[in-house]
């Protein structure tokens, strides 16, 4: 079951290929630069909203049919993106149809693994999300070095659409949630029940009425801002900060290395924190991730050599990978796992919100000169946002401690 979930996540997380897609799409239609500014945030938002409904449906009927539907929508969205001639068509097929497919598949695949490993939710989450990082790491060079040179950007999008449909649909055939009441051998359920969290085993309606939910979702949005900033503009940040001429051949070449380093660090973060969560708990793990994020942002704001920049980049990739591993078991640990599919789908809206928060920050970074006041302030803004997330996390840790003492 976990292997099937990993295959689904490997291919459905290819939204990270967007930077390669948009670069080559704009090479054909440079006049679309402003029109496509919000394509990525719109994708993430629709994906997150769809995930809520996907989680609810998956919790009721099982993940298999939901992920097959995801394969159809996701494959169709990428395939038809290879036929566009106007920006609105790209928004329709990529930011809407493909996003719906992504939302339908991502949540059920992720939470199905956790349901089979309720005694090791952090490890299951880490392995599954590591697969979602490995996918773009493998597919990015295939897209950039093989498909686009051979087929062109539009032919490559069509080929990816076919690949995504076949692989995701095939993996869905092996996905199945455990029967109601199933427990791992030797697992002793907590007093509140095998599926209960700190605040009980809550339905989505009950969850959103708790103050803890709102603190958690705001923390998620703030904590993810630095990571979503990197997904969209890390190559551009490196070019502006490390080179007098950001358009030089050396700057372009370094951009590929930067993306690879960020992806590898993200993968290590996901694998590492899968085990750290099970040992230290989700809140302590989240606090560690946020502190590393702040340290990395401080270093990056002062990095004008490649060595320092790559240190900061590795730390940021590591902490961002950890964040996406931490939040599924954190949600289940707080509100229970009986409705984890839809509950985490709602919580994931915090991640979608981070793309809208990071968009103006990346706009400043992209256009400002390294060392300028605007450039530095954009980094400081990200640092302040991450610091607020630290404060909120500490608050939740203290309040939980008091609740357990009581």
mmCIF file of C-alpha atoms in Angstrom:
data_model
loop_
_atom_site.group_PDB
_atom_site.id
_atom_site.type_symbol
_atom_site.label_atom_id
_atom_site.label_comp_id
_atom_site.label_asym_id
_atom_site.label_seq_id
_atom_site.Cartn_x
_atom_site.Cartn_y
_atom_site.Cartn_z
ATOM 1 C CA UNK A 1 0.000 0.000 0.000
ATOM 2 C CA UNK A 2 2.785 2.400 0.906
ATOM 3 C CA UNK A 3 4.627 1.594 -2.329
ATOM 4 C CA UNK A 4 1.504 2.349 -4.377
ATOM 5 C CA UNK A 5 1.077 5.636 -2.514
ATOM 6 C CA UNK A 6 4.721 6.494 -3.230
ATOM 7 C CA UNK A 7 4.320 5.853 -6.968
ATOM 8 C CA UNK A 8 1.245 8.094 -7.045
ATOM 9 C CA UNK A 9 3.094 10.844 -5.179
ATOM 10 C CA UNK A 10 6.190 10.456 -7.379
ATOM 11 C CA UNK A 11 4.263 11.424 -10.512
ATOM 12 C CA UNK A 12 1.489 13.644 -9.176
ATOM 13 C CA UNK A 13 3.919 15.999 -7.416
ATOM 14 C CA UNK A 14 5.394 17.104 -10.744
ATOM 15 C CA UNK A 15 4.029 20.618 -10.212
ATOM 16 C CA UNK A 16 7.659 21.312 -9.255
ATOM 17 C CA UNK A 17 8.348 21.080 -12.997
ATOM 18 C CA UNK A 18 6.447 24.347 -13.398
ATOM 19 C CA UNK A 19 9.606 26.485 -13.356
ATOM 20 C CA UNK A 20 10.947 24.520 -16.353
ATOM 21 C CA UNK A 21 7.568 24.637 -18.121
ATOM 22 C CA UNK A 22 7.005 28.370 -17.619
ATOM 23 C CA UNK A 23 10.552 29.251 -18.736
ATOM 24 C CA UNK A 24 10.155 27.380 -22.023
ATOM 25 C CA UNK A 25 6.574 28.523 -22.523
ATOM 26 C CA UNK A 26 7.634 32.154 -22.170
ATOM 27 C CA UNK A 27 10.428 31.552 -24.659
ATOM 28 C CA UNK A 28 7.673 30.908 -27.218
ATOM 29 C CA UNK A 29 5.243 33.542 -25.914
ATOM 30 C CA UNK A 30 7.335 36.207 -24.109
ATOM 31 C CA UNK A 31 4.341 38.540 -24.071
ATOM 32 C CA UNK A 32 2.626 36.156 -21.622
ATOM 33 C CA UNK A 33 5.032 37.012 -18.793
ATOM 34 C CA UNK A 34 2.604 39.229 -16.858
ATOM 35 C CA UNK A 35 -0.464 37.159 -17.716
ATOM 36 C CA UNK A 36 0.970 33.976 -16.175
ATOM 37 C CA UNK A 37 2.102 35.603 -12.916
ATOM 38 C CA UNK A 38 -0.660 33.979 -10.900
ATOM 39 C CA UNK A 39 -0.785 30.592 -12.669
ATOM 40 C CA UNK A 40 1.160 28.845 -9.883
ATOM 41 C CA UNK A 41 -0.775 30.344 -6.905
ATOM 42 C CA UNK A 42 -4.097 29.600 -8.643
ATOM 43 C CA UNK A 43 -2.973 25.996 -9.225
ATOM 44 C CA UNK A 44 -2.009 25.554 -5.566
ATOM 45 C CA UNK A 45 -5.259 27.060 -4.290
ATOM 46 C CA UNK A 46 -7.517 24.943 -6.514
ATOM 47 C CA UNK A 47 -5.439 21.884 -5.681
ATOM 48 C CA UNK A 48 -5.854 22.541 -1.936
ATOM 49 C CA UNK A 49 -9.613 23.148 -2.168
ATOM 50 C CA UNK A 50 -10.073 20.011 -4.276
ATOM 51 C CA UNK A 51 -8.076 18.059 -1.700
ATOM 52 C CA UNK A 52 -10.740 18.787 0.913
ATOM 53 C CA UNK A 53 -13.437 17.079 -1.147
ATOM 54 C CA UNK A 54 -11.026 14.328 -2.235
ATOM 55 C CA UNK A 55 -10.265 13.568 1.393
ATOM 56 C CA UNK A 56 -13.949 13.328 2.298
ATOM 57 C CA UNK A 57 -14.749 11.073 -0.668
ATOM 58 C CA UNK A 58 -11.674 8.918 -0.037
ATOM 59 C CA UNK A 59 -12.575 8.497 3.645
ATOM 60 C CA UNK A 60 -16.010 7.205 2.602
ATOM 61 C CA UNK A 61 -15.393 5.075 -0.516
ATOM 62 C CA UNK A 62 -11.657 4.405 -0.368
ATOM 63 C CA UNK A 63 -8.795 5.956 -2.317
ATOM 64 C CA UNK A 64 -8.693 3.754 -5.440
ATOM 65 C CA UNK A 65 -11.455 5.327 -7.574
ATOM 66 C CA UNK A 66 -10.573 8.818 -6.388
ATOM 67 C CA UNK A 67 -6.966 8.451 -7.551
ATOM 68 C CA UNK A 68 -8.066 6.975 -10.896
ATOM 69 C CA UNK A 69 -10.188 10.102 -11.402
ATOM 70 C CA UNK A 70 -7.131 12.121 -10.412
ATOM 71 C CA UNK A 71 -5.077 10.380 -13.095
ATOM 72 C CA UNK A 72 -7.661 11.274 -15.749
ATOM 73 C CA UNK A 73 -7.861 14.957 -14.779
ATOM 74 C CA UNK A 74 -4.147 15.397 -14.191
ATOM 75 C CA UNK A 75 -3.143 13.681 -17.425
ATOM 76 C CA UNK A 76 -5.753 15.596 -19.431
ATOM 77 C CA UNK A 77 -4.697 18.929 -17.922
ATOM 78 C CA UNK A 78 -1.029 18.455 -18.838
ATOM 79 C CA UNK A 79 -1.840 17.051 -22.284
ATOM 80 C CA UNK A 80 -4.177 19.915 -23.210
ATOM 81 C CA UNK A 81 -1.660 22.452 -21.874
ATOM 82 C CA UNK A 82 0.370 21.374 -24.891
ATOM 83 C CA UNK A 83 -2.318 22.800 -27.200
ATOM 84 C CA UNK A 84 -2.698 26.326 -25.759
ATOM 85 C CA UNK A 85 -2.411 29.485 -27.830
ATOM 86 C CA UNK A 86 -3.753 31.989 -25.276
ATOM 87 C CA UNK A 87 -2.971 32.572 -21.560
ATOM 88 C CA UNK A 88 -6.564 31.874 -20.490
ATOM 89 C CA UNK A 89 -6.308 28.438 -22.051
ATOM 90 C CA UNK A 90 -3.246 27.662 -19.925
ATOM 91 C CA UNK A 91 -5.136 28.738 -16.811
ATOM 92 C CA UNK A 92 -8.051 26.515 -17.849
ATOM 93 C CA UNK A 93 -6.075 23.338 -18.503
ATOM 94 C CA UNK A 94 -3.110 23.687 -16.180
ATOM 95 C CA UNK A 95 -4.258 25.884 -13.274
ATOM 96 C CA UNK A 96 -7.777 24.393 -13.173
ATOM 97 C CA UNK A 97 -8.055 20.892 -14.681
ATOM 98 C CA UNK A 98 -4.554 19.665 -13.782
ATOM 99 C CA UNK A 99 -4.884 21.267 -10.342
ATOM 100 C CA UNK A 100 -8.140 19.398 -9.727
ATOM 101 C CA UNK A 101 -6.376 16.175 -10.671
ATOM 102 C CA UNK A 102 -3.499 16.991 -8.347
ATOM 103 C CA UNK A 103 -5.860 17.676 -5.452
ATOM 104 C CA UNK A 104 -7.807 14.472 -6.082
ATOM 105 C CA UNK A 105 -4.653 12.342 -5.969
ATOM 106 C CA UNK A 106 -2.293 14.001 -3.501
ATOM 107 C CA UNK A 107 -4.411 13.876 -0.367
ATOM 108 C CA UNK A 108 -5.771 10.281 -0.655
ATOM 109 C CA UNK A 109 -2.321 8.887 -1.500
ATOM 110 C CA UNK A 110 -0.676 10.657 1.429
ATOM 111 C CA UNK A 111 -3.296 9.819 4.057
ATOM 112 C CA UNK A 112 -3.735 6.188 2.937
ATOM 113 C CA UNK A 113 -0.143 5.478 3.909
ATOM 114 C CA UNK A 114 -0.722 7.001 7.342
ATOM 115 C CA UNK A 115 -3.820 4.863 7.923
ATOM 116 C CA UNK A 116 -1.745 1.697 7.518
ATOM 117 C CA UNK A 117 0.956 3.029 9.879
ATOM 118 C CA UNK A 118 -0.941 4.734 12.706
ATOM 119 C CA UNK A 119 1.857 3.652 15.045
ATOM 120 C CA UNK A 120 4.512 5.270 12.803
ATOM 121 C CA UNK A 121 2.665 8.136 11.127
ATOM 122 C CA UNK A 122 5.778 10.317 10.892
ATOM 123 C CA UNK A 123 7.802 7.631 9.135
ATOM 124 C CA UNK A 124 4.979 6.839 6.695
ATOM 125 C CA UNK A 125 4.493 10.527 5.941
ATOM 126 C CA UNK A 126 8.243 11.015 5.458
ATOM 127 C CA UNK A 127 8.625 8.114 3.027
ATOM 128 C CA UNK A 128 5.575 9.102 0.972
ATOM 129 C CA UNK A 129 6.572 12.746 0.743
ATOM 130 C CA UNK A 130 10.163 11.798 -0.052
ATOM 131 C CA UNK A 131 8.745 10.078 -3.139
ATOM 132 C CA UNK A 132 6.984 13.321 -4.070
ATOM 133 C CA UNK A 133 10.366 15.103 -4.000
ATOM 134 C CA UNK A 134 12.173 12.346 -5.877
ATOM 135 C CA UNK A 135 9.636 12.645 -8.722
ATOM 136 C CA UNK A 136 10.509 16.197 -9.784
ATOM 137 C CA UNK A 137 14.221 15.511 -9.177
ATOM 138 C CA UNK A 138 14.088 12.672 -11.712
ATOM 139 C CA UNK A 139 11.594 14.202 -14.139
ATOM 140 C CA UNK A 140 13.134 17.707 -14.327
ATOM 141 C CA UNK A 141 16.240 16.637 -16.280
ATOM 142 C CA UNK A 142 14.111 14.287 -18.396
ATOM 143 C CA UNK A 143 11.844 17.195 -19.319
ATOM 144 C CA UNK A 144 14.610 19.768 -19.822
ATOM 145 C CA UNK A 145 17.214 17.566 -21.515
ATOM 146 C CA UNK A 146 15.162 14.981 -23.398
ATOM 147 C CA UNK A 147 11.497 15.789 -23.957
ATOM 148 C CA UNK A 148 11.711 19.511 -24.740
ATOM 149 C CA UNK A 149 14.745 19.249 -27.079
ATOM 150 C CA UNK A 150 13.091 16.330 -28.887
ATOM 151 C CA UNK A 151 9.437 17.364 -28.942
ATOM 152 C CA UNK A 152 9.387 21.068 -28.106
ATOM 153 C CA UNK A 153 7.591 22.448 -25.063
ATOM 154 C CA UNK A 154 4.111 21.668 -26.385
ATOM 155 C CA UNK A 155 4.967 18.131 -27.447
ATOM 156 C CA UNK A 156 6.660 17.572 -24.090
ATOM 157 C CA UNK A 157 3.519 18.655 -22.221
ATOM 158 C CA UNK A 158 1.435 16.187 -24.241
ATOM 159 C CA UNK A 159 3.917 13.384 -23.543
ATOM 160 C CA UNK A 160 3.861 14.153 -19.818
ATOM 161 C CA UNK A 161 0.071 14.067 -19.853
ATOM 162 C CA UNK A 162 0.100 10.514 -21.213
ATOM 163 C CA UNK A 163 2.841 9.417 -18.789
ATOM 164 C CA UNK A 164 1.021 10.856 -15.778
ATOM 165 C CA UNK A 165 -2.296 9.238 -16.667
ATOM 166 C CA UNK A 166 -0.833 5.763 -17.177
ATOM 167 C CA UNK A 167 1.428 5.699 -14.105
ATOM 168 C CA UNK A 168 -0.989 7.246 -11.616
ATOM 169 C CA UNK A 169 -3.933 5.126 -12.786
ATOM 170 C CA UNK A 170 -1.816 1.967 -12.543
ATOM 171 C CA UNK A 171 -0.663 2.762 -8.993
ATOM 172 C CA UNK A 172 -4.262 3.528 -7.959
ATOM 173 C CA UNK A 173 -5.228 -0.093 -8.615
ATOM 174 C CA UNK A 174 -3.148 -1.132 -5.593
ATOM 175 C CA UNK A 175 -4.419 1.536 -3.177
ATOM 176 C CA UNK A 176 -6.795 0.464 -0.439
ATOM 177 C CA UNK A 177 -7.582 1.803 3.026
ATOM 178 C CA UNK A 178 -7.579 -0.620 5.986
ATOM 179 C CA UNK A 179 -10.872 -1.995 7.267
ATOM 180 C CA UNK A 180 -12.603 -0.085 10.052
ATOM 181 C CA UNK A 181 -11.141 -1.037 13.410
ATOM 182 C CA UNK A 182 -7.928 -2.520 11.965
ATOM 183 C CA UNK A 183 -4.821 -2.027 14.112
ATOM 184 C CA UNK A 184 -1.169 -2.965 13.541
ATOM 185 C CA UNK A 185 -0.065 -6.110 15.335
ATOM 186 C CA UNK A 186 1.042 -5.341 18.882
ATOM 187 C CA UNK A 187 -0.246 -1.750 18.757
ATOM 188 C CA UNK A 188 -1.860 -0.498 21.949
ATOM 189 C CA UNK A 189 -4.492 2.159 21.320
ATOM 190 C CA UNK A 190 -4.415 5.316 23.484
ATOM 191 C CA UNK A 191 -7.136 5.877 26.065
ATOM 192 C CA UNK A 192 -9.182 8.059 23.757
ATOM 193 C CA UNK A 193 -9.193 5.373 21.071
ATOM 194 C CA UNK A 194 -6.823 4.259 18.341
ATOM 195 C CA UNK A 195 -7.721 7.180 16.118
ATOM 196 C CA UNK A 196 -8.118 9.927 18.718
ATOM 197 C CA UNK A 197 -5.889 12.999 18.816
ATOM 198 C CA UNK A 198 -5.157 15.506 21.578
ATOM 199 C CA UNK A 199 -8.506 17.219 21.008
ATOM 200 C CA UNK A 200 -10.419 14.019 20.236
ATOM 201 C CA UNK A 201 -11.332 12.267 16.996
ATOM 202 C CA UNK A 202 -13.003 15.231 15.327
ATOM 203 C CA UNK A 203 -15.060 15.650 12.199
ATOM 204 C CA UNK A 204 -14.090 18.498 9.844
ATOM 205 C CA UNK A 205 -16.911 20.637 11.214
ATOM 206 C CA UNK A 206 -15.772 20.075 14.777
ATOM 207 C CA UNK A 207 -12.135 20.704 13.862
ATOM 208 C CA UNK A 208 -12.683 24.134 12.300
ATOM 209 C CA UNK A 209 -14.556 25.273 15.426
ATOM 210 C CA UNK A 210 -11.493 24.759 17.633
ATOM 211 C CA UNK A 211 -9.052 27.651 18.246
ATOM 212 C CA UNK A 212 -6.177 25.217 17.721
ATOM 213 C CA UNK A 213 -7.153 24.669 14.083
ATOM 214 C CA UNK A 214 -6.868 28.364 13.285
ATOM 215 C CA UNK A 215 -3.525 28.673 15.025
ATOM 216 C CA UNK A 216 -2.227 25.645 13.137
ATOM 217 C CA UNK A 217 -3.383 26.783 9.693
ATOM 218 C CA UNK A 218 -1.937 30.294 10.140
ATOM 219 C CA UNK A 219 1.334 28.753 11.342
ATOM 220 C CA UNK A 220 1.355 26.497 8.262
ATOM 221 C CA UNK A 221 0.922 29.477 5.944
ATOM 222 C CA UNK A 222 3.702 31.463 7.592
ATOM 223 C CA UNK A 223 6.065 28.500 7.935
ATOM 224 C CA UNK A 224 5.683 27.502 4.267
ATOM 225 C CA UNK A 225 6.324 30.978 2.863
ATOM 226 C CA UNK A 226 10.108 30.615 2.598
ATOM 227 C CA UNK A 227 9.743 27.241 0.888
ATOM 228 C CA UNK A 228 7.220 28.369 -1.712
ATOM 229 C CA UNK A 229 9.431 31.389 -2.352
ATOM 230 C CA UNK A 230 12.247 28.997 -3.286
ATOM 231 C CA UNK A 231 10.066 26.811 -5.528
ATOM 232 C CA UNK A 232 9.281 29.718 -7.825
ATOM 233 C CA UNK A 233 12.397 31.897 -7.817
ATOM 234 C CA UNK A 234 15.425 30.154 -6.332
ATOM 235 C CA UNK A 235 17.335 30.171 -9.627
ATOM 236 C CA UNK A 236 16.517 33.850 -10.142
ATOM 237 C CA UNK A 237 17.563 34.731 -6.571
ATOM 238 C CA UNK A 238 20.921 33.007 -7.102
ATOM 239 C CA UNK A 239 21.471 34.779 -10.420
ATOM 240 C CA UNK A 240 20.708 38.225 -8.993
ATOM 241 C CA UNK A 241 22.666 37.738 -5.788
ATOM 242 C CA UNK A 242 25.784 36.005 -7.097
ATOM 243 C CA UNK A 243 26.351 37.519 -10.545
ATOM 244 C CA UNK A 244 26.838 41.047 -11.840
ATOM 245 C CA UNK A 245 24.978 39.939 -14.966
ATOM 246 C CA UNK A 246 22.053 37.671 -13.958
ATOM 247 C CA UNK A 247 21.524 36.723 -17.629
ATOM 248 C CA UNK A 248 25.077 35.467 -18.196
ATOM 249 C CA UNK A 249 25.753 31.883 -19.252
ATOM 250 C CA UNK A 250 27.363 31.155 -15.875
ATOM 251 C CA UNK A 251 24.268 32.413 -14.029
ATOM 252 C CA UNK A 252 21.980 30.286 -16.177
ATOM 253 C CA UNK A 253 24.159 27.199 -15.659
ATOM 254 C CA UNK A 254 24.252 27.721 -11.898
ATOM 255 C CA UNK A 255 20.443 27.881 -11.881
ATOM 256 C CA UNK A 256 20.228 24.190 -12.724
ATOM 257 C CA UNK A 257 22.662 23.306 -9.939
ATOM 258 C CA UNK A 258 20.703 25.441 -7.473
ATOM 259 C CA UNK A 259 17.433 23.623 -8.235
ATOM 260 C CA UNK A 260 19.147 20.241 -7.830
ATOM 261 C CA UNK A 261 20.705 21.177 -4.470
ATOM 262 C CA UNK A 262 17.380 22.499 -3.193
ATOM 263 C CA UNK A 263 15.585 19.317 -4.295
ATOM 264 C CA UNK A 264 18.175 17.001 -2.712
ATOM 265 C CA UNK A 265 18.090 18.950 0.565
ATOM 266 C CA UNK A 266 14.295 18.790 0.515
ATOM 267 C CA UNK A 267 14.456 15.014 0.069
ATOM 268 C CA UNK A 268 16.877 14.626 2.992
ATOM 269 C CA UNK A 269 14.623 16.792 5.167
ATOM 270 C CA UNK A 270 11.592 14.652 4.427
ATOM 271 C CA UNK A 271 13.348 11.376 5.125
ATOM 272 C CA UNK A 272 15.049 12.665 8.286
ATOM 273 C CA UNK A 273 12.019 14.267 9.879
ATOM 274 C CA UNK A 274 9.849 11.228 9.246
ATOM 275 C CA UNK A 275 11.801 9.536 12.043
ATOM 276 C CA UNK A 276 12.410 12.667 14.116
ATOM 277 C CA UNK A 277 8.655 13.227 14.449
ATOM 278 C CA UNK A 278 8.110 9.741 15.845
ATOM 279 C CA UNK A 279 10.872 10.336 18.426
ATOM 280 C CA UNK A 280 10.406 13.990 19.447
ATOM 281 C CA UNK A 281 6.795 14.691 18.516
ATOM 282 C CA UNK A 282 5.350 16.933 15.819
ATOM 283 C CA UNK A 283 5.500 20.260 17.698
ATOM 284 C CA UNK A 284 9.159 19.974 18.668
ATOM 285 C CA UNK A 285 9.965 18.893 15.123
ATOM 286 C CA UNK A 286 8.082 21.904 13.744
ATOM 287 C CA UNK A 287 9.996 24.224 16.072
ATOM 288 C CA UNK A 288 13.330 22.789 14.899
ATOM 289 C CA UNK A 289 12.276 23.219 11.272
ATOM 290 C CA UNK A 290 11.287 26.857 11.810
ATOM 291 C CA UNK A 291 14.484 27.763 13.655
ATOM 292 C CA UNK A 292 16.539 26.236 10.825
ATOM 293 C CA UNK A 293 14.454 28.266 8.341
ATOM 294 C CA UNK A 294 15.208 31.539 10.128
ATOM 295 C CA UNK A 295 18.932 30.776 10.376
ATOM 296 C CA UNK A 296 19.013 29.881 6.675
ATOM 297 C CA UNK A 297 17.188 33.075 5.656
ATOM 298 C CA UNK A 298 19.630 35.187 7.671
ATOM 299 C CA UNK A 299 22.596 33.456 6.036
ATOM 300 C CA UNK A 300 21.080 33.766 2.554
ATOM 301 C CA UNK A 301 20.408 37.480 3.000
ATOM 302 C CA UNK A 302 24.150 37.954 3.536
ATOM 303 C CA UNK A 303 25.417 35.371 1.037
ATOM 304 C CA UNK A 304 27.347 36.891 -1.840
ATOM 305 C CA UNK A 305 29.601 33.883 -2.391
ATOM 306 C CA UNK A 306 28.476 30.582 -3.826
ATOM 307 C CA UNK A 307 29.662 28.612 -0.786
ATOM 308 C CA UNK A 308 27.558 30.606 1.692
ATOM 309 C CA UNK A 309 24.598 30.653 -0.670
ATOM 310 C CA UNK A 310 24.601 26.870 -1.036
ATOM 311 C CA UNK A 311 24.812 26.415 2.741
ATOM 312 C CA UNK A 312 21.734 28.617 3.162
ATOM 313 C CA UNK A 313 19.980 26.889 0.266
ATOM 314 C CA UNK A 314 20.631 23.414 1.691
ATOM 315 C CA UNK A 315 19.267 24.468 5.096
ATOM 316 C CA UNK A 316 16.162 26.037 3.572
ATOM 317 C CA UNK A 317 15.451 23.013 1.384
ATOM 318 C CA UNK A 318 15.952 20.721 4.392
ATOM 319 C CA UNK A 319 13.562 22.673 6.627
ATOM 320 C CA UNK A 320 10.894 23.068 3.937
ATOM 321 C CA UNK A 321 10.939 19.344 3.200
ATOM 322 C CA UNK A 322 10.522 18.725 6.917
ATOM 323 C CA UNK A 323 7.496 21.038 7.116
ATOM 324 C CA UNK A 324 5.429 19.077 4.608
ATOM 325 C CA UNK A 325 6.224 15.858 6.460
ATOM 326 C CA UNK A 326 5.364 17.327 9.855
ATOM 327 C CA UNK A 327 1.884 18.674 9.140
ATOM 328 C CA UNK A 328 -0.033 15.493 8.190
ATOM 329 C CA UNK A 329 0.832 13.676 11.473
ATOM 330 C CA UNK A 330 0.497 16.980 13.343
ATOM 331 C CA UNK A 331 -3.071 17.293 12.052
ATOM 332 C CA UNK A 332 -3.850 13.676 12.924
ATOM 333 C CA UNK A 333 -2.201 13.999 16.331
ATOM 334 C CA UNK A 334 -4.312 17.029 17.187
ATOM 335 C CA UNK A 335 -7.690 16.096 15.689
ATOM 336 C CA UNK A 336 -7.608 12.309 15.199
ATOM 337 C CA UNK A 337 -7.194 10.104 12.151
ATOM 338 C CA UNK A 338 -10.713 8.848 11.380
ATOM 339 C CA UNK A 339 -11.279 11.906 9.175
ATOM 340 C CA UNK A 340 -7.626 12.668 8.416
ATOM 341 C CA UNK A 341 -8.244 12.792 4.661
ATOM 342 C CA UNK A 342 -10.623 15.751 4.703
ATOM 343 C CA UNK A 343 -9.116 17.311 7.837
ATOM 344 C CA UNK A 344 -5.657 17.527 6.301
ATOM 345 C CA UNK A 345 -7.214 18.731 3.047
ATOM 346 C CA UNK A 346 -8.619 21.713 4.946
ATOM 347 C CA UNK A 347 -5.333 22.253 6.784
ATOM 348 C CA UNK A 348 -3.468 22.233 3.449
ATOM 349 C CA UNK A 349 -5.206 25.491 2.563
ATOM 350 C CA UNK A 350 -2.538 27.064 4.778
ATOM 351 C CA UNK A 351 0.112 25.883 2.329
ATOM 352 C CA UNK A 352 -1.882 27.293 -0.586
ATOM 353 C CA UNK A 353 -2.091 30.628 1.245
ATOM 354 C CA UNK A 354 1.710 30.691 1.486
ATOM 355 C CA UNK A 355 1.981 30.917 -2.307
ATOM 356 C CA UNK A 356 -0.009 34.154 -2.230
ATOM 357 C CA UNK A 357 2.111 35.505 0.639
ATOM 358 C CA UNK A 358 5.385 34.669 -1.116
ATOM 359 C CA UNK A 359 4.311 36.080 -4.501
ATOM 360 C CA UNK A 360 4.935 39.778 -3.658
ATOM 361 C CA UNK A 361 8.172 38.817 -1.880
ATOM 362 C CA UNK A 362 9.473 36.986 -4.948
ATOM 363 C CA UNK A 363 8.436 39.892 -7.154
ATOM 364 C CA UNK A 364 10.696 42.203 -5.134
ATOM 365 C CA UNK A 365 13.556 39.691 -5.120
ATOM 366 C CA UNK A 366 13.307 39.146 -8.851
ATOM 367 C CA UNK A 367 13.395 42.813 -9.802
ATOM 368 C CA UNK A 368 15.615 44.306 -7.073
ATOM 369 C CA UNK A 369 19.392 44.453 -7.255
ATOM 370 C CA UNK A 370 21.397 42.422 -4.756
ATOM 371 C CA UNK A 371 22.243 44.479 -1.677
ATOM 372 C CA UNK A 372 19.560 47.091 -2.361
ATOM 373 C CA UNK A 373 17.140 48.150 0.372
ATOM 374 C CA UNK A 374 14.183 46.487 -1.382
ATOM 375 C CA UNK A 375 16.136 43.267 -1.821
ATOM 376 C CA UNK A 376 17.140 43.089 1.842
ATOM 377 C CA UNK A 377 13.664 44.044 3.078
ATOM 378 C CA UNK A 378 12.131 41.166 1.147
ATOM 379 C CA UNK A 379 14.387 38.745 3.015
ATOM 380 C CA UNK A 380 13.647 40.437 6.321
ATOM 381 C CA UNK A 381 9.929 40.155 5.614
ATOM 382 C CA UNK A 382 10.292 36.389 5.176
ATOM 383 C CA UNK A 383 12.337 36.211 8.412
ATOM 384 C CA UNK A 384 9.661 38.080 10.384
ATOM 385 C CA UNK A 385 6.939 35.809 8.996
ATOM 386 C CA UNK A 386 8.916 32.710 10.015
ATOM 387 C CA UNK A 387 9.576 34.203 13.475
ATOM 388 C CA UNK A 388 5.839 34.662 14.023
ATOM 389 C CA UNK A 389 5.377 30.982 13.155
ATOM 390 C CA UNK A 390 7.966 30.123 15.845
ATOM 391 C CA UNK A 391 6.031 32.109 18.446
ATOM 392 C CA UNK A 392 2.771 30.382 17.494
ATOM 393 C CA UNK A 393 4.423 26.960 17.697
ATOM 394 C CA UNK A 394 5.819 27.644 21.163
ATOM 395 C CA UNK A 395 2.365 28.825 22.250
ATOM 396 C CA UNK A 396 0.806 25.564 21.050
ATOM 397 C CA UNK A 397 3.465 23.474 22.812
ATOM 398 C CA UNK A 398 2.901 25.282 26.118
ATOM 399 C CA UNK A 399 -0.895 25.095 25.898
ATOM 400 C CA UNK A 400 -0.769 21.366 25.077
ATOM 401 C CA UNK A 401 1.506 20.776 28.052
ATOM 402 C CA UNK A 402 -0.981 22.535 30.349
ATOM 403 C CA UNK A 403 -3.866 20.542 28.845
ATOM 404 C CA UNK A 404 -2.090 17.226 29.510
ATOM 405 C CA UNK A 405 -1.189 18.296 33.078
ATOM 406 C CA UNK A 406 -4.803 19.172 33.730
#
